[in-house]
Amino acid sequence: MVLGCVRIDKDLSRSVSNELRDIKIKHNLIDQISSNRDHSIFELKWAKISPAKIDYYIDVVNYFFDNENLMFRGVVIPDKTVLDHDAYDQDHDTWYYKMCFRMLEPLIDPDYEHNIYLDIKDTKGEQKRRKLQDVLRNYRHDSIGMIIKRVQQIRSHESEVMQLADLLMGAVCHHNRGLQSSAAKREIIKLVQRRSGKSLCSTTWLRERKFNLLVWDHCAGGSSA
C-alpha cells in the first residue's frame, strides 16, 4: 500500500495543470478543445501505461523532475497483513488516519495556508475527509483553520496534479511489490529511480525536498531505512 501526494504552491497550480495538459496534446491524447475545459478527457494513470504511450509517460516524469516547484511525498506500507491493531489499541480506520498524518504533517508549514485535496475513493470518503481535517488541525492547534484551510474531496480526472501523484505512487508501489509483468512500467520505474537518485524502497531524509519517502515499519511503529 502506498499513500502519496504532490505539493505545489496554489498560485502555480493552474500553470502546472496547463503544462501537463500540453504534454497530452503533444502526444495526441487530447485535442486543444479538450484542454480548454476544466479537466481533460484522457486521465493520466499508472494503470494505463503501455508501450504505445511510453513516450508520453517519460515526458511527464521528466516534467516533474525538471519543475522545481513540484514535490512528491509518499508513505510505503510493505505488508498490511501483519498489522496488529489490538497491540496499539486502534482499528483499521484509526491506523489509516495515522498513515495519512505521517504523510502530510512534514509538509505543513505554519507560516502558510494549506488546501489538501483527496481523491474520492469510496462511500466513506466524506467521513475520512472530515476526520483527517480534524486530526491535522488539532495537531497544529488550528481550530479555526488558519493553517489547514480545507481538506476537500475531488475526482482525480478533475486534477492534473492529482493524476501526477497517481503516476508517482504507482511507480513506488509497483517497484515495492516486485512486479515484473510490464516492460513499459519497469522503464518508467527506472527513470524515476535515475532522476530521483532513490531506490524507491528505502526511507529518504525527512527534509528531502523533491522525492520524499517514508517506508513504514509496523514493528517499530515508524520508518525503515
PDB file of C-alpha atoms in Angstrom:
ATOM      1  CA  MET A   1       0.000   0.000   0.000  1.00  0.00           C
ATOM      2  CA  VAL A   2       1.300   3.452  -0.895  1.00  0.00           C
ATOM      3  CA  LEU A   3      -0.117   6.815   0.133  1.00  0.00           C
ATOM      4  CA  GLY A   4       1.241   9.828  -1.672  1.00  0.00           C
ATOM      5  CA  CYS A   5       0.750  13.437  -2.658  1.00  0.00           C
ATOM      6  CA  VAL A   6       2.227  16.153  -4.851  1.00  0.00           C
ATOM      7  CA  ARG A   7       2.734  19.560  -3.259  1.00  0.00           C
ATOM      8  CA  ILE A   8       2.619  22.817  -5.205  1.00  0.00           C
ATOM      9  CA  ASP A   9       2.100  26.493  -4.431  1.00  0.00           C
ATOM     10  CA  LYS A  10      -1.521  27.431  -5.079  1.00  0.00           C
ATOM     11  CA  ASP A  11      -0.511  30.335  -7.339  1.00  0.00           C
ATOM     12  CA  LEU A  12       1.274  27.893  -9.666  1.00  0.00           C
ATOM     13  CA  SER A  13      -1.330  25.135  -9.819  1.00  0.00           C
ATOM     14  CA  ARG A  14      -3.125  26.480 -12.887  1.00  0.00           C
ATOM     15  CA  SER A  15       0.051  26.934 -14.942  1.00  0.00           C
ATOM     16  CA  VAL A  16       1.277  23.450 -13.989  1.00  0.00           C
ATOM     17  CA  SER A  17      -2.089  21.952 -14.904  1.00  0.00           C
ATOM     18  CA  ASN A  18      -1.948  23.691 -18.278  1.00  0.00           C
ATOM     19  CA  GLU A  19       1.583  22.444 -18.918  1.00  0.00           C
ATOM     20  CA  LEU A  20       0.586  18.876 -18.055  1.00  0.00           C
ATOM     21  CA  ARG A  21      -2.334  19.182 -20.469  1.00  0.00           C
ATOM     22  CA  ASP A  22       0.063  20.486 -23.109  1.00  0.00           C
ATOM     23  CA  ILE A  23       2.029  17.241 -22.810  1.00  0.00           C
ATOM     24  CA  LYS A  24      -1.193  15.327 -23.507  1.00  0.00           C
ATOM     25  CA  ILE A  25      -1.800  17.486 -26.573  1.00  0.00           C
ATOM     26  CA  LYS A  26       1.769  16.910 -27.764  1.00  0.00           C
ATOM     27  CA  HIS A  27       1.157  13.155 -27.705  1.00  0.00           C
ATOM     28  CA  ASN A  28      -2.331  13.408 -29.303  1.00  0.00           C
ATOM     29  CA  LEU A  29      -4.077  12.124 -26.190  1.00  0.00           C
ATOM     30  CA  ILE A  30      -6.413  15.109 -26.090  1.00  0.00           C
ATOM     31  CA  ASP A  31      -7.101  17.945 -28.511  1.00  0.00           C
ATOM     32  CA  GLN A  32      -6.911  21.696 -27.976  1.00  0.00           C
ATOM     33  CA  ILE A  33     -10.665  21.946 -27.337  1.00  0.00           C
ATOM     34  CA  SER A  34     -10.470  19.362 -24.559  1.00  0.00           C
ATOM     35  CA  SER A  35      -7.563  21.199 -22.957  1.00  0.00           C
ATOM     36  CA  ASN A  36      -9.702  24.338 -22.548  1.00  0.00           C
ATOM     37  CA  ARG A  37     -12.212  22.540 -20.355  1.00  0.00           C
ATOM     38  CA  ASP A  38     -11.978  22.316 -16.586  1.00  0.00           C
ATOM     39  CA  HIS A  39     -10.470  18.838 -16.915  1.00  0.00           C
ATOM     40  CA  SER A  40      -9.093  16.651 -19.659  1.00  0.00           C
ATOM     41  CA  ILE A  41     -10.793  13.660 -21.238  1.00  0.00           C
ATOM     42  CA  PHE A  42      -7.680  11.469 -21.050  1.00  0.00           C
ATOM     43  CA  GLU A  43      -6.765  10.708 -17.423  1.00  0.00           C
ATOM     44  CA  LEU A  44      -3.127  10.111 -16.572  1.00  0.00           C
ATOM     45  CA  LYS A  45      -2.996   6.907 -14.538  1.00  0.00           C
ATOM     46  CA  TRP A  46      -0.304   4.405 -13.664  1.00  0.00           C
ATOM     47  CA  ALA A  47      -2.598   1.570 -14.737  1.00  0.00           C
ATOM     48  CA  LYS A  48      -2.765   2.992 -18.291  1.00  0.00           C
ATOM     49  CA  ILE A  49       0.967   2.767 -19.015  1.00  0.00           C
ATOM     50  CA  SER A  50       1.583   0.830 -22.233  1.00  0.00           C
ATOM     51  CA  PRO A  51       4.347   0.596 -24.880  1.00  0.00           C
ATOM     52  CA  ALA A  52       2.231   2.769 -27.206  1.00  0.00           C
ATOM     53  CA  LYS A  53       2.154   5.637 -24.672  1.00  0.00           C
ATOM     54  CA  ILE A  54       5.596   5.210 -23.099  1.00  0.00           C
ATOM     55  CA  ASP A  55       6.975   8.446 -24.608  1.00  0.00           C
ATOM     56  CA  TYR A  56       4.128  10.404 -23.031  1.00  0.00           C
ATOM     57  CA  TYR A  57       4.814   8.951 -19.573  1.00  0.00           C
ATOM     58  CA  ILE A  58       8.535   9.624 -19.960  1.00  0.00           C
ATOM     59  CA  ASP A  59       7.762  13.269 -20.724  1.00  0.00           C
ATOM     60  CA  VAL A  60       5.521  13.540 -17.651  1.00  0.00           C
ATOM     61  CA  VAL A  61       8.140  12.068 -15.323  1.00  0.00           C
ATOM     62  CA  ASN A  62      10.811  14.369 -16.720  1.00  0.00           C
ATOM     63  CA  TYR A  63       8.442  17.336 -16.383  1.00  0.00           C
ATOM     64  CA  PHE A  64       8.000  16.564 -12.672  1.00  0.00           C
ATOM     65  CA  PHE A  65      11.728  16.386 -12.004  1.00  0.00           C
ATOM     66  CA  ASP A  66      12.521  19.434 -14.130  1.00  0.00           C
ATOM     67  CA  ASN A  67       9.935  21.595 -12.372  1.00  0.00           C
ATOM     68  CA  GLU A  68      11.461  22.864  -9.131  1.00  0.00           C
ATOM     69  CA  ASN A  69       8.026  23.882  -7.831  1.00  0.00           C
ATOM     70  CA  LEU A  70       6.745  20.303  -7.594  1.00  0.00           C
ATOM     71  CA  MET A  71       7.450  17.921  -4.716  1.00  0.00           C
ATOM     72  CA  PHE A  72       6.326  14.324  -4.042  1.00  0.00           C
ATOM     73  CA  ARG A  73       5.895  12.756  -0.611  1.00  0.00           C
ATOM     74  CA  GLY A  74       4.937   9.099  -0.176  1.00  0.00           C
ATOM     75  CA  VAL A  75       4.421   6.577   2.609  1.00  0.00           C
ATOM     76  CA  VAL A  76       5.011   2.900   1.804  1.00  0.00           C
ATOM     77  CA  ILE A  77       3.323   0.218   3.895  1.00  0.00           C
ATOM     78  CA  PRO A  78       5.100  -3.004   2.803  1.00  0.00           C
ATOM     79  CA  ASP A  79       2.624  -5.520   4.229  1.00  0.00           C
ATOM     80  CA  LYS A  80      -0.790  -4.685   5.709  1.00  0.00           C
ATOM     81  CA  THR A  81      -1.446  -8.336   6.607  1.00  0.00           C
ATOM     82  CA  VAL A  82       0.927  -8.181   9.589  1.00  0.00           C
ATOM     83  CA  LEU A  83      -0.801  -5.240  11.265  1.00  0.00           C
ATOM     84  CA  ASP A  84      -1.699  -5.839  14.908  1.00  0.00           C
ATOM     85  CA  HIS A  85      -4.246  -3.168  15.688  1.00  0.00           C
ATOM     86  CA  ASP A  86      -5.046  -4.588  19.137  1.00  0.00           C
ATOM     87  CA  ALA A  87      -1.461  -4.042  20.263  1.00  0.00           C
ATOM     88  CA  TYR A  88      -1.826  -0.323  19.573  1.00  0.00           C
ATOM     89  CA  ASP A  89      -5.440  -0.010  20.749  1.00  0.00           C
ATOM     90  CA  GLN A  90      -6.698   1.037  17.322  1.00  0.00           C
ATOM     91  CA  ASP A  91      -8.915  -0.104  14.482  1.00  0.00           C
ATOM     92  CA  HIS A  92      -8.032  -0.073  10.787  1.00  0.00           C
ATOM     93  CA  ASP A  93      -9.579   3.347  10.157  1.00  0.00           C
ATOM     94  CA  THR A  94      -7.567   4.896  13.016  1.00  0.00           C
ATOM     95  CA  TRP A  95      -4.399   3.374  11.576  1.00  0.00           C
ATOM     96  CA  TYR A  96      -5.291   4.797   8.150  1.00  0.00           C
ATOM     97  CA  TYR A  97      -5.567   8.323   9.580  1.00  0.00           C
ATOM     98  CA  LYS A  98      -2.218   7.871  11.300  1.00  0.00           C
ATOM     99  CA  MET A  99      -0.629   6.984   7.971  1.00  0.00           C
ATOM    100  CA  CYS A 100      -2.245   9.984   6.252  1.00  0.00           C
ATOM    101  CA  PHE A 101      -0.994  12.154   9.095  1.00  0.00           C
ATOM    102  CA  ARG A 102       2.560  10.782   8.726  1.00  0.00           C
ATOM    103  CA  MET A 103       2.416  11.560   5.023  1.00  0.00           C
ATOM    104  CA  LEU A 104       1.089  15.119   5.319  1.00  0.00           C
ATOM    105  CA  GLU A 105       2.390  16.511   8.593  1.00  0.00           C
ATOM    106  CA  PRO A 106       6.030  17.095   7.471  1.00  0.00           C
ATOM    107  CA  LEU A 107       4.684  19.212   4.602  1.00  0.00           C
ATOM    108  CA  ILE A 108       2.660  21.564   6.818  1.00  0.00           C
ATOM    109  CA  ASP A 109       4.354  24.932   7.318  1.00  0.00           C
ATOM    110  CA  PRO A 110       2.611  27.048   9.999  1.00  0.00           C
ATOM    111  CA  ASP A 111       3.600  30.219   8.141  1.00  0.00           C
ATOM    112  CA  TYR A 112       1.388  29.290   5.175  1.00  0.00           C
ATOM    113  CA  GLU A 113      -2.211  28.317   4.425  1.00  0.00           C
ATOM    114  CA  HIS A 114      -2.783  24.796   3.126  1.00  0.00           C
ATOM    115  CA  ASN A 115      -5.504  23.281   0.942  1.00  0.00           C
ATOM    116  CA  ILE A 116      -5.447  19.474   0.822  1.00  0.00           C
ATOM    117  CA  TYR A 117      -7.289  17.574  -1.888  1.00  0.00           C
ATOM    118  CA  LEU A 118      -8.180  13.895  -1.586  1.00  0.00           C
ATOM    119  CA  ASP A 119      -9.135  11.512  -4.369  1.00  0.00           C
ATOM    120  CA  ILE A 120     -12.699  10.262  -3.933  1.00  0.00           C
ATOM    121  CA  LYS A 121     -12.323   6.527  -3.338  1.00  0.00           C
ATOM    122  CA  ASP A 122     -15.425   5.147  -1.599  1.00  0.00           C
ATOM    123  CA  THR A 123     -18.683   5.988   0.162  1.00  0.00           C
ATOM    124  CA  LYS A 124     -16.816   6.716   3.414  1.00  0.00           C
ATOM    125  CA  GLY A 125     -14.861   9.496   1.760  1.00  0.00           C
ATOM    126  CA  GLU A 126     -16.669  12.381   3.469  1.00  0.00           C
ATOM    127  CA  GLN A 127     -16.197  10.807   6.897  1.00  0.00           C
ATOM    128  CA  LYS A 128     -12.482  10.286   6.200  1.00  0.00           C
ATOM    129  CA  ARG A 129     -12.112  13.830   4.894  1.00  0.00           C
ATOM    130  CA  ARG A 130     -13.685  15.353   7.989  1.00  0.00           C
ATOM    131  CA  LYS A 131     -11.671  13.166  10.353  1.00  0.00           C
ATOM    132  CA  LEU A 132      -8.353  13.894   8.639  1.00  0.00           C
ATOM    133  CA  GLN A 133      -9.072  17.630   8.685  1.00  0.00           C
ATOM    134  CA  ASP A 134      -9.825  17.451  12.417  1.00  0.00           C
ATOM    135  CA  VAL A 135      -6.654  15.456  13.140  1.00  0.00           C
ATOM    136  CA  LEU A 136      -4.398  17.856  11.234  1.00  0.00           C
ATOM    137  CA  ARG A 137      -5.980  20.955  12.736  1.00  0.00           C
ATOM    138  CA  ASN A 138      -5.887  19.582  16.279  1.00  0.00           C
ATOM    139  CA  TYR A 139      -2.208  18.722  15.985  1.00  0.00           C
ATOM    140  CA  ARG A 140      -1.386  22.259  14.892  1.00  0.00           C
ATOM    141  CA  HIS A 141      -3.806  23.860  17.404  1.00  0.00           C
ATOM    142  CA  ASP A 142      -5.572  25.295  14.368  1.00  0.00           C
ATOM    143  CA  SER A 143      -9.202  25.149  15.476  1.00  0.00           C
ATOM    144  CA  ILE A 144     -10.377  27.929  13.128  1.00  0.00           C
ATOM    145  CA  GLY A 145      -8.496  26.692  10.056  1.00  0.00           C
ATOM    146  CA  MET A 146      -5.862  29.400   9.653  1.00  0.00           C
ATOM    147  CA  ILE A 147      -3.194  26.851   8.619  1.00  0.00           C
ATOM    148  CA  ILE A 148      -5.277  23.924   7.338  1.00  0.00           C
ATOM    149  CA  LYS A 149      -7.756  25.925   5.304  1.00  0.00           C
ATOM    150  CA  ARG A 150      -9.541  22.924   3.871  1.00  0.00           C
ATOM    151  CA  VAL A 151      -9.413  19.206   3.252  1.00  0.00           C
ATOM    152  CA  GLN A 152     -11.589  18.574   0.214  1.00  0.00           C
ATOM    153  CA  GLN A 153     -12.540  15.569  -1.893  1.00  0.00           C
ATOM    154  CA  ILE A 154     -12.265  15.824  -5.670  1.00  0.00           C
ATOM    155  CA  ARG A 155     -12.285  13.325  -8.511  1.00  0.00           C
ATOM    156  CA  SER A 156      -8.860  12.585  -9.946  1.00  0.00           C
ATOM    157  CA  HIS A 157      -9.913  13.263 -13.539  1.00  0.00           C
ATOM    158  CA  GLU A 158     -10.571  16.870 -12.469  1.00  0.00           C
ATOM    159  CA  SER A 159      -6.977  17.463 -11.390  1.00  0.00           C
ATOM    160  CA  GLU A 160      -3.827  17.110 -13.489  1.00  0.00           C
ATOM    161  CA  VAL A 161      -1.695  17.383 -10.334  1.00  0.00           C
ATOM    162  CA  MET A 162      -3.576  14.560  -8.624  1.00  0.00           C
ATOM    163  CA  GLN A 163      -3.075  12.422 -11.719  1.00  0.00           C
ATOM    164  CA  LEU A 164       0.645  13.121 -11.480  1.00  0.00           C
ATOM    165  CA  ALA A 165       0.575  11.903  -7.874  1.00  0.00           C
ATOM    166  CA  ASP A 166      -1.126   8.686  -9.050  1.00  0.00           C
ATOM    167  CA  LEU A 167       1.685   8.084 -11.536  1.00  0.00           C
ATOM    168  CA  LEU A 168       4.438   8.519  -8.941  1.00  0.00           C
ATOM    169  CA  MET A 169       2.602   6.427  -6.334  1.00  0.00           C
ATOM    170  CA  GLY A 170       2.143   3.720  -8.936  1.00  0.00           C
ATOM    171  CA  ALA A 171       5.866   3.608  -9.660  1.00  0.00           C
ATOM    172  CA  VAL A 172       6.726   3.322  -5.973  1.00  0.00           C
ATOM    173  CA  CYS A 173       4.060   0.671  -5.314  1.00  0.00           C
ATOM    174  CA  HIS A 174       4.895  -1.421  -8.397  1.00  0.00           C
ATOM    175  CA  HIS A 175       8.584  -1.478  -7.512  1.00  0.00           C
ATOM    176  CA  ASN A 176       7.990  -2.382  -3.863  1.00  0.00           C
ATOM    177  CA  ARG A 177       5.702  -5.256  -4.872  1.00  0.00           C
ATOM    178  CA  GLY A 178       8.421  -6.624  -7.123  1.00  0.00           C
ATOM    179  CA  LEU A 179       6.139  -6.892 -10.139  1.00  0.00           C
ATOM    180  CA  GLN A 180       7.815  -7.672 -13.472  1.00  0.00           C
ATOM    181  CA  SER A 181       4.855  -8.117 -15.831  1.00  0.00           C
ATOM    182  CA  SER A 182       5.167  -4.827 -17.754  1.00  0.00           C
ATOM    183  CA  ALA A 183       8.352  -3.735 -19.533  1.00  0.00           C
ATOM    184  CA  ALA A 184       6.863  -0.254 -20.048  1.00  0.00           C
ATOM    185  CA  LYS A 185       6.195   0.180 -16.336  1.00  0.00           C
ATOM    186  CA  ARG A 186       9.682  -1.061 -15.461  1.00  0.00           C
ATOM    187  CA  GLU A 187      11.100   1.559 -17.827  1.00  0.00           C
ATOM    188  CA  ILE A 188       9.188   4.310 -16.039  1.00  0.00           C
ATOM    189  CA  ILE A 189      10.332   2.989 -12.641  1.00  0.00           C
ATOM    190  CA  LYS A 190      13.959   3.053 -13.773  1.00  0.00           C
ATOM    191  CA  LEU A 191      13.501   6.629 -14.987  1.00  0.00           C
ATOM    192  CA  VAL A 192      12.040   7.696 -11.628  1.00  0.00           C
ATOM    193  CA  GLN A 193      14.934   5.984  -9.834  1.00  0.00           C
ATOM    194  CA  ARG A 194      17.521   7.657 -12.054  1.00  0.00           C
ATOM    195  CA  ARG A 195      16.001  11.143 -11.879  1.00  0.00           C
ATOM    196  CA  SER A 196      15.358  10.963  -8.126  1.00  0.00           C
ATOM    197  CA  GLY A 197      18.555   9.153  -7.186  1.00  0.00           C
ATOM    198  CA  LYS A 198      16.420   6.969  -4.872  1.00  0.00           C
ATOM    199  CA  SER A 199      15.867   3.214  -4.737  1.00  0.00           C
ATOM    200  CA  LEU A 200      12.094   3.767  -4.108  1.00  0.00           C
ATOM    201  CA  CYS A 201      12.164   1.117  -1.368  1.00  0.00           C
ATOM    202  CA  SER A 202      14.034   2.999   1.380  1.00  0.00           C
ATOM    203  CA  THR A 203      13.192   5.929   3.615  1.00  0.00           C
ATOM    204  CA  THR A 204      14.731   9.216   2.497  1.00  0.00           C
ATOM    205  CA  TRP A 205      15.875  12.093   4.659  1.00  0.00           C
ATOM    206  CA  LEU A 206      12.834  13.772   6.201  1.00  0.00           C
ATOM    207  CA  ARG A 207      13.892  17.093   4.670  1.00  0.00           C
ATOM    208  CA  GLU A 208      14.310  15.640   1.178  1.00  0.00           C
ATOM    209  CA  ARG A 209      12.747  18.370  -0.941  1.00  0.00           C
ATOM    210  CA  LYS A 210      11.935  16.675  -4.255  1.00  0.00           C
ATOM    211  CA  PHE A 211      11.136  12.979  -3.812  1.00  0.00           C
ATOM    212  CA  ASN A 212      10.446  12.153  -0.195  1.00  0.00           C
ATOM    213  CA  LEU A 213       9.607   8.643   1.042  1.00  0.00           C
ATOM    214  CA  LEU A 214       8.812   7.019   4.369  1.00  0.00           C
ATOM    215  CA  VAL A 215       8.865   3.207   4.429  1.00  0.00           C
ATOM    216  CA  TRP A 216       6.763   2.297   7.438  1.00  0.00           C
ATOM    217  CA  ASP A 217       7.949  -0.408   9.840  1.00  0.00           C
ATOM    218  CA  HIS A 218       4.986  -1.883  11.747  1.00  0.00           C
ATOM    219  CA  CYS A 219       7.281  -3.362  14.412  1.00  0.00           C
ATOM    220  CA  ALA A 220       8.961  -0.073  15.237  1.00  0.00           C
ATOM    221  CA  GLY A 221       5.831   1.966  14.578  1.00  0.00           C
ATOM    222  CA  GLY A 222       7.917   4.240  12.412  1.00  0.00           C
ATOM    223  CA  SER A 223      10.242   4.190   9.416  1.00  0.00           C
ATOM    224  CA  SER A 224      12.521   1.585   7.983  1.00  0.00           C
ATOM    225  CA  ALA A 225      15.793   2.722   6.449  1.00  0.00           C
TER     226      ALA A 225
END
